[in-house]
Coordinates of C-alpha atoms in Angstrom, one line a residue:
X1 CA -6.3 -16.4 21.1
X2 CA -4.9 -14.1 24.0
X3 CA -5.5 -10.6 23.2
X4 CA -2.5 -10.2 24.7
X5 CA -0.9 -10.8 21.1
X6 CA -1.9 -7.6 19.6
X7 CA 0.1 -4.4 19.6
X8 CA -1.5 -2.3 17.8
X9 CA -0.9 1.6 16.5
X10 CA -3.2 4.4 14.9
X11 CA -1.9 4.4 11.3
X12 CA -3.0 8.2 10.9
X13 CA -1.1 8.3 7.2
X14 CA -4.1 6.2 5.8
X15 CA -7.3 7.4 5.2
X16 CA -10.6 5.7 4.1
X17 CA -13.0 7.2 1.1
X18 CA -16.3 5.9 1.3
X19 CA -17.6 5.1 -2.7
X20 CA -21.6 5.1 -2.4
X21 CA -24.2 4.7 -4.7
X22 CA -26.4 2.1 -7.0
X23 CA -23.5 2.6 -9.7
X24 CA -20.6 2.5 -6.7
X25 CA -19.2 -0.5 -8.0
X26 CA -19.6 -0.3 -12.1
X27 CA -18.0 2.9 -11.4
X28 CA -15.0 1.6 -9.9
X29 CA -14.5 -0.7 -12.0
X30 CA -14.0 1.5 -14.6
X31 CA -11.3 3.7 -13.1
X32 CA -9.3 0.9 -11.2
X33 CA -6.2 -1.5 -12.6
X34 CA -8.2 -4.1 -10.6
X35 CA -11.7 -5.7 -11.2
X36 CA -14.1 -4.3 -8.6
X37 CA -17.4 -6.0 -9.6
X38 CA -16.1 -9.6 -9.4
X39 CA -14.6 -9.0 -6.2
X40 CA -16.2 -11.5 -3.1
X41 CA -17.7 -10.3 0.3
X42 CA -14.6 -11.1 3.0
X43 CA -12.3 -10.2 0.5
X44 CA -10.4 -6.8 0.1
X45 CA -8.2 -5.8 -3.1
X46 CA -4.9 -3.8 -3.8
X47 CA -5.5 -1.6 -7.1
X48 CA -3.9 1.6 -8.7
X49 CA -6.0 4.5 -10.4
X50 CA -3.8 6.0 -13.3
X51 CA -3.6 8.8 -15.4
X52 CA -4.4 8.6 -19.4
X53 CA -0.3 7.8 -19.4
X54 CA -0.8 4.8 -17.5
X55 CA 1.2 6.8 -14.6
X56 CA 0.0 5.9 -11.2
X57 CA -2.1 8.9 -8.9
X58 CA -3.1 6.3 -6.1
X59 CA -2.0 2.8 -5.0
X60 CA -5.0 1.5 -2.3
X61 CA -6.9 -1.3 -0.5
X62 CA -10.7 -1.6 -1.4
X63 CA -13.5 -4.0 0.0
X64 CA -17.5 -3.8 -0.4
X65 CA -18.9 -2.3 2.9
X66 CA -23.2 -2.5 2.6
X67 CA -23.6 -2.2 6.1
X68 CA -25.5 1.3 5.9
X69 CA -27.9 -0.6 4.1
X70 CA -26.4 1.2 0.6
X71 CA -24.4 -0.2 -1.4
X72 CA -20.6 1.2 -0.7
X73 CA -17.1 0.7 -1.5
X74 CA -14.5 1.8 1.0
X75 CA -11.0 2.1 0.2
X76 CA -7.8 2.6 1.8
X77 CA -5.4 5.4 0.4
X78 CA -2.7 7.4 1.9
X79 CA -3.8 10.5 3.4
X80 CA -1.7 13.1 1.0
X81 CA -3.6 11.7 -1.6
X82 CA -7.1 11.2 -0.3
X83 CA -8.4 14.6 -1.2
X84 CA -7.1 15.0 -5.0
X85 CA -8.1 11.2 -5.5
X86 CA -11.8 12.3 -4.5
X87 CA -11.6 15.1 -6.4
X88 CA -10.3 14.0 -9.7
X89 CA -12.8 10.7 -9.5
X90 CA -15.6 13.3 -8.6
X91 CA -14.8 14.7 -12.5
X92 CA -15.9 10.9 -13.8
X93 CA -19.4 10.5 -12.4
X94 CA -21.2 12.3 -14.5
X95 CA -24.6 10.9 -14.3
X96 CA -23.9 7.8 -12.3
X97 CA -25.5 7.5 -9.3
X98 CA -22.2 7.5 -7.2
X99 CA -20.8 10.0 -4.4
X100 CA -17.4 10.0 -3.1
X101 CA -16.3 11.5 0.4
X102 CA -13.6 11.2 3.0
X103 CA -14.9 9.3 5.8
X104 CA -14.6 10.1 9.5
X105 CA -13.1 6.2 10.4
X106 CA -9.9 6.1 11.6
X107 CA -7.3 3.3 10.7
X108 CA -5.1 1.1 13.1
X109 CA -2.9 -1.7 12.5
X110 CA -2.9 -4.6 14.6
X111 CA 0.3 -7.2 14.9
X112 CA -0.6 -10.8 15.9
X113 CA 2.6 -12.2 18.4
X114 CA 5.1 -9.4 17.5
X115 CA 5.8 -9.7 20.9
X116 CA 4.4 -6.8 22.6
X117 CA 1.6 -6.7 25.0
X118 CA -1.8 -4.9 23.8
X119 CA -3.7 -2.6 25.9
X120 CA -6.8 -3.9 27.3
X121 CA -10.2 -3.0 25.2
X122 CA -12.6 -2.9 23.3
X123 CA -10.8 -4.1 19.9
X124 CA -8.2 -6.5 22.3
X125 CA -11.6 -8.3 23.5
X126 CA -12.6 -8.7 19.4
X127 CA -9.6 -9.5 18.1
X128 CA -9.7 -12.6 20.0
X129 CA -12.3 -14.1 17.3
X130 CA -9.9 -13.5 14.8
X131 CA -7.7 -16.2 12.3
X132 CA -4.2 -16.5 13.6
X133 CA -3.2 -16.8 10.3
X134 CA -5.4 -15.2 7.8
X135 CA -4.9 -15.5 4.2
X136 CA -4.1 -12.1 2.6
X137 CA -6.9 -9.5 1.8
X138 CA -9.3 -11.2 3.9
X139 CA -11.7 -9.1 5.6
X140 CA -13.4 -9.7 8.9
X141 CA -15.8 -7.4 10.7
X142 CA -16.6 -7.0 14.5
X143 CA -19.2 -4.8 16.5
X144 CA -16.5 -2.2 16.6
X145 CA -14.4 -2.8 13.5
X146 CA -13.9 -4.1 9.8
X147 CA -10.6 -6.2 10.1
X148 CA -8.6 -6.4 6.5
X149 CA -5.4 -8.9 6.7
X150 CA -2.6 -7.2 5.5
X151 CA 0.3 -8.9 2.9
X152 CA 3.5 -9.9 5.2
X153 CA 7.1 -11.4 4.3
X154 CA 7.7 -15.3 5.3
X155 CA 8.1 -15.5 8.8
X156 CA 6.5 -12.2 10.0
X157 CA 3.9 -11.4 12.7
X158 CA 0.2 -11.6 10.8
X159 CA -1.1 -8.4 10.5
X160 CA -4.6 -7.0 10.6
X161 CA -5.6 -3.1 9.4
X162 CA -9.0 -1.9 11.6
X163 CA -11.0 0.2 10.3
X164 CA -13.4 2.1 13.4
X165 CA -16.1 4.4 13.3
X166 CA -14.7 5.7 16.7
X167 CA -11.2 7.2 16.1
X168 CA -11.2 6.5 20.1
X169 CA -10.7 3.2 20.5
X170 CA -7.3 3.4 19.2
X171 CA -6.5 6.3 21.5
X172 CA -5.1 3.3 24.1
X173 CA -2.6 2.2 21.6
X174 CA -1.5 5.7 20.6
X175 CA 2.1 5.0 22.3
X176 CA 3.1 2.7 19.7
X177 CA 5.6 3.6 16.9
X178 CA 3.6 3.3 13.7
X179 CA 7.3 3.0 11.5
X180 CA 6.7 -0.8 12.8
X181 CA 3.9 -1.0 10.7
X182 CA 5.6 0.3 7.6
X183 CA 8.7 -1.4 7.7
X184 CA 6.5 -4.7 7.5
X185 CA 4.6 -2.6 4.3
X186 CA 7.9 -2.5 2.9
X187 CA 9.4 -5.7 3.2
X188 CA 6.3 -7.3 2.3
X189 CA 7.2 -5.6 -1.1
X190 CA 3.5 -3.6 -0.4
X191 CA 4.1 0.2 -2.7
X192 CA 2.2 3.1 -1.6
X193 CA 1.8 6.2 -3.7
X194 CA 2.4 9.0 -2.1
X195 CA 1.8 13.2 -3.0
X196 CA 5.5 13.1 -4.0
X197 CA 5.4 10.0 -6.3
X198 CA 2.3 10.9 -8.5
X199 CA 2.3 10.7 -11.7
X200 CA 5.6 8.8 -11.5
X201 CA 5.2 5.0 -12.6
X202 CA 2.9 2.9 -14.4
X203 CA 1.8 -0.1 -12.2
X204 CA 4.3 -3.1 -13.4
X205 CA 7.1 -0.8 -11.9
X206 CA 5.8 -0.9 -8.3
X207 CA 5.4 -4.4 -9.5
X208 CA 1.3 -4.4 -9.1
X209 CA 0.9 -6.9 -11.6
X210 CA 3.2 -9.6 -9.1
X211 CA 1.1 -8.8 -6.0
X212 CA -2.4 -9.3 -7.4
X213 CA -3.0 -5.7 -8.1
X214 CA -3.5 -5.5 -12.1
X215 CA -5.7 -7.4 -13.9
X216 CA -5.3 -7.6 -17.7
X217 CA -8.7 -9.0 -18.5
X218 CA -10.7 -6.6 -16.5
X219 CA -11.5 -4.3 -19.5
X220 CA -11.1 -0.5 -19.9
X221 CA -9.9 2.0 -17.3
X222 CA -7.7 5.3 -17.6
X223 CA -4.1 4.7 -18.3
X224 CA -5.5 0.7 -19.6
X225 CA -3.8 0.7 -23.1
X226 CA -0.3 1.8 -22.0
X227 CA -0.5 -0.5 -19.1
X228 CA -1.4 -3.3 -21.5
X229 CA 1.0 -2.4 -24.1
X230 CA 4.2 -2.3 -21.7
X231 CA 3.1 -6.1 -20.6
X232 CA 2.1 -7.6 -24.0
X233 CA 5.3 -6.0 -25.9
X234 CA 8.2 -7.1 -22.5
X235 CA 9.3 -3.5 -22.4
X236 CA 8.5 -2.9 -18.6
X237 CA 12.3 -2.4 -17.4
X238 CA 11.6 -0.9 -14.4
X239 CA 11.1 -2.9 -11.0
X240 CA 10.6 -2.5 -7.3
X241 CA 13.3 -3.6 -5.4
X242 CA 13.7 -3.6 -1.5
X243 CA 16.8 -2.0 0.1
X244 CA 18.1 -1.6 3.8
X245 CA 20.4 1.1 4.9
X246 CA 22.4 -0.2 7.7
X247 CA 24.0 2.6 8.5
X248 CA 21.4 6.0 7.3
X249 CA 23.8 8.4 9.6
X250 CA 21.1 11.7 9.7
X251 CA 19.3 10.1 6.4
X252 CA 15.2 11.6 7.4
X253 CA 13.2 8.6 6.1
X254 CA 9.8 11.7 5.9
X255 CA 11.8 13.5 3.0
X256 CA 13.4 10.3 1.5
X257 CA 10.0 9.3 -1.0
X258 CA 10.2 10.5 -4.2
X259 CA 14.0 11.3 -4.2
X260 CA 16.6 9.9 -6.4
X261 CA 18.8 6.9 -6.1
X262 CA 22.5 6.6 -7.3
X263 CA 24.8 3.9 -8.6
X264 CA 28.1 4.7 -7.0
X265 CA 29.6 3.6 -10.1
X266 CA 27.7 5.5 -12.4
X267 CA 27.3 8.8 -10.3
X268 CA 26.6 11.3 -12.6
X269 CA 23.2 10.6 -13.1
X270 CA 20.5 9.2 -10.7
X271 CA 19.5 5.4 -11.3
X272 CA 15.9 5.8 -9.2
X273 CA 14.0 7.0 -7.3
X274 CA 12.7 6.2 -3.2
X275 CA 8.8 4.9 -3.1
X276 CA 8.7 4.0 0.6
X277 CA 10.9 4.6 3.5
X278 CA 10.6 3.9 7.5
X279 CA 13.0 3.3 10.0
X280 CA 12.9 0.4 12.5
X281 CA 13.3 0.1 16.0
X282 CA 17.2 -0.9 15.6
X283 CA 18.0 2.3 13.2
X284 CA 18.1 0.6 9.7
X285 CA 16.1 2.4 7.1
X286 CA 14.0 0.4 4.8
X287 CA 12.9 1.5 1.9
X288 CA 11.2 0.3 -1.5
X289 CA 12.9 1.7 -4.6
X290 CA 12.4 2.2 -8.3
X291 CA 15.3 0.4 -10.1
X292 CA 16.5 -0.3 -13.4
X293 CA 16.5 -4.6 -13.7
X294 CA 20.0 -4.6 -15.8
X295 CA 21.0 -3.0 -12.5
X296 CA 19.8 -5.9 -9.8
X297 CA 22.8 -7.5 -8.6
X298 CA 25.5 -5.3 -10.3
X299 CA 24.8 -1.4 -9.1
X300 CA 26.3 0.1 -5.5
X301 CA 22.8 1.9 -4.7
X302 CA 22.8 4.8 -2.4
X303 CA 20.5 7.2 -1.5
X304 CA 20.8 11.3 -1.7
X305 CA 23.8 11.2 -3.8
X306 CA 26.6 9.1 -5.7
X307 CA 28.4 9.4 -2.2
X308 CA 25.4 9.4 0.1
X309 CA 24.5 5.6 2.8
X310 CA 24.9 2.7 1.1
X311 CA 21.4 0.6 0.0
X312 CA 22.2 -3.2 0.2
X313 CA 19.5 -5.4 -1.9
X314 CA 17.1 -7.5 0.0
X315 CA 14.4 -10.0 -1.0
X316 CA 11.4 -9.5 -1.4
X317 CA 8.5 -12.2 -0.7
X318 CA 7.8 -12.8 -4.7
X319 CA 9.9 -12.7 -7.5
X320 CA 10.6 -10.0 -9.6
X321 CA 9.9 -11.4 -13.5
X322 CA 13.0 -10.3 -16.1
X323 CA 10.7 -9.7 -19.5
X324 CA 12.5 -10.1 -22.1

C-alpha cells in the first residue's frame, strides 16, 4: 500500500495511561463495563469506568501492551479526564500489585485513502505493512508504533490511532485539522466522555452496550447493579443519537459538550444534552447527542435554545434498540 494514503494528525485531546503490574489486568477487570482478562493480544476494547450510580466518569480504548517486559495495560482516554481517572483508580489498589501513570506517548490518527497526501516518514514507511481494511479494535504494532483500528461508518476511509513513544514523529503531520478525525468519531456513533459530561449517563445511553463496550456477564465492577438493572428491567429510555447542523451560524463546537438540547416544540424545558461536537471541513457541525427515544423521529432538536440551529437526525452505523 502507497504510503501516500495516509493523512495523518496529532490527536493531542487523547492521552494514554499506562496500567502496570502482576495484578494490572485482575485489576481492570474489576473497575471496567468491559472484560479485560479475556481480552486477545491484537485486539483493543472500548469500556466505560462508572461511579457506584452506574454514571459514567470515562469512556476509553484499552489493549495489553507487555513489551517492557511487564505486564501492562494501556488505555486511551480523553485528556480532561486522564488525571482524575488515575487518581480515583489509584484509591482502588489497595494492595494489588498495580501502578497507574500518565504516559509520555503521544497519539495520532491516521486515515487510509481520505484523499490527502501524507508526509514522508518514519510512520508513512510503516504504515505501508498495514491491513487496508482492518476489522475494528485490531491492534498492530511497528518499530515506531502500536497501530489500534478505529470504528468507522459504511463507506468511510479506514482509520488507524498510533500510539509513539516519540511525540516527534507526528510533528510532520501537525498541519492537519484534527476536527477530521472527530467528525468520523462521531458518525461512527463512537461517545467520548469528557470533563463536562462526568457523572452524566450510565453506559446504555451513550449506547455502549450496541458498540461492544458492556458486557453483562463479566461480573462485578462499580456502578455493575444499576447498569444491570436498567437492561434486565427495559427501562433504559435514553439513546445516542447523531445530529448535523447544516447551518451552526457562530455555534463554537469547544463549548457545545455537555450543553442542553431543545425540542422546538416543547421549549420550555431542555430535551438533552451535547456528548460530542466537531466541525467539518464544509462548516456543518456534528455532534452526538443524549435524547429521549419517544422523541426520535418526532422532536425539532436544536442546540443552545428552543430557537437556537436546527439539529437534523442522521444514521448512525448500528441500530439503536427501543426496550420495551
Amino acid at each position: 500500500m502507497s504510503s501516500a494514503a495516509y493523512p495523518y494528525m496529532p490527536l493531542t485531546d487523547l492521552a494514554v495511561i499506562d496500567i502496570t503490574g502482576a495484578d494490572a489486568a485482575a485489576f481492570l477487570h474489576g473497575q471496567l463495563t468491559h472484560d479485560v482478562t479475556g481480552l486477545a493480544s491484537g485486539q483493543a476494547r472500548l469500556s466505560g469506568y462508572c461511579t457506584a450510580k452506574g454514571r459514567l466518569l470515562a469512556t476509553l480504548v484499552f489493549w495489553h501492551d507487555n513489551s517492557g517486559g511487564e505486564p501492562r495495560i494501556r488505555a486511551l482516554v480523553p485528556d480532561d479526564v486522564a488525571d482524575a481517572l488515575i487518581k480515583r483508580l489509584s484509591m482502588f489498589v489497595l494492595r494489588a500489585k498495580v501502578s497507574l501513570q500518565r504516559s509520555a506517548a503521544a497519539v495520532g490518527g491516521a486515515m487510509v485513502g481520505a484523499g490527502n497526501a501524507a508526509p514522508e516518514g518514519t510512520l508513512a514507511d510503516e504504515a505501508a505493512a498495514l491491513p487496508a481494511s482492518p476489522a475494528p479494535w485490531a491492534t498492530a504494532n511497528t518499530p515506531s508504533a502500536t497501530w489500534i483500528a478505529a470504528p468507522t461508518s459504511p463507506g468511510a476511509a479506514a482509520r488507524w490511532w498510533v500510539v509513539v513513544e516519540e511525540p516527534d514523529l507526528l510533528s510532520p503531520f501537525a498541519s492537519c485539522n484534527a476536527d477530521d478525525w472527530r467528525v468520523q468519531d462521531i458518525s461512527a456513533g463512537l461517545p467520548w466522555i469528557r470533563n463536562a459530561t462526568q457523572d452524566l449517563f450510565i453506559p446504555q445511553t451513550l449506547n455502549l452496550d450496541l458498540i461492544d463496550g458492556l458486557s453483562f456477564t463479566k461480573g462485578c465492577y462499580p456502578g455493575q447493579e444499576v447498569v444491570a438493572r436498567s437492561h434486565y428491567r427495559g427501562v433504559v429510555k435514553r439513546r445516542t443519537a447523531y445530529g448535523t447542523v447544516a447551518q451552526p451560524g457562530d455555534l463554537a463546537t469547544d463549548q457545545l459538550v455537555g450543553t442542553d438540547t431543545y425540542d422546538a416544540r416543547q421549549p420550555d424545558n431542555p430535551c438533552g444534552r451535547i456528548i460530542n461536537a466537531a466541525q467539518a471541513s464544509n462548516g456543518a457541525v456534528h455532534v452526538l447527542m443524549e435524547v429521549q427515544l419517544a422523541d426520535l423521529g418526532q422532536a425539532d432538536f436544536r442546540a443552545e435554545g428552543p430557537q437556537g440551529p436546527a439539529i437534523s437526525v442522521q444514521p448512525l452505523p448500528y441500530e439503536i434498540v427501543v426496550e420495551r
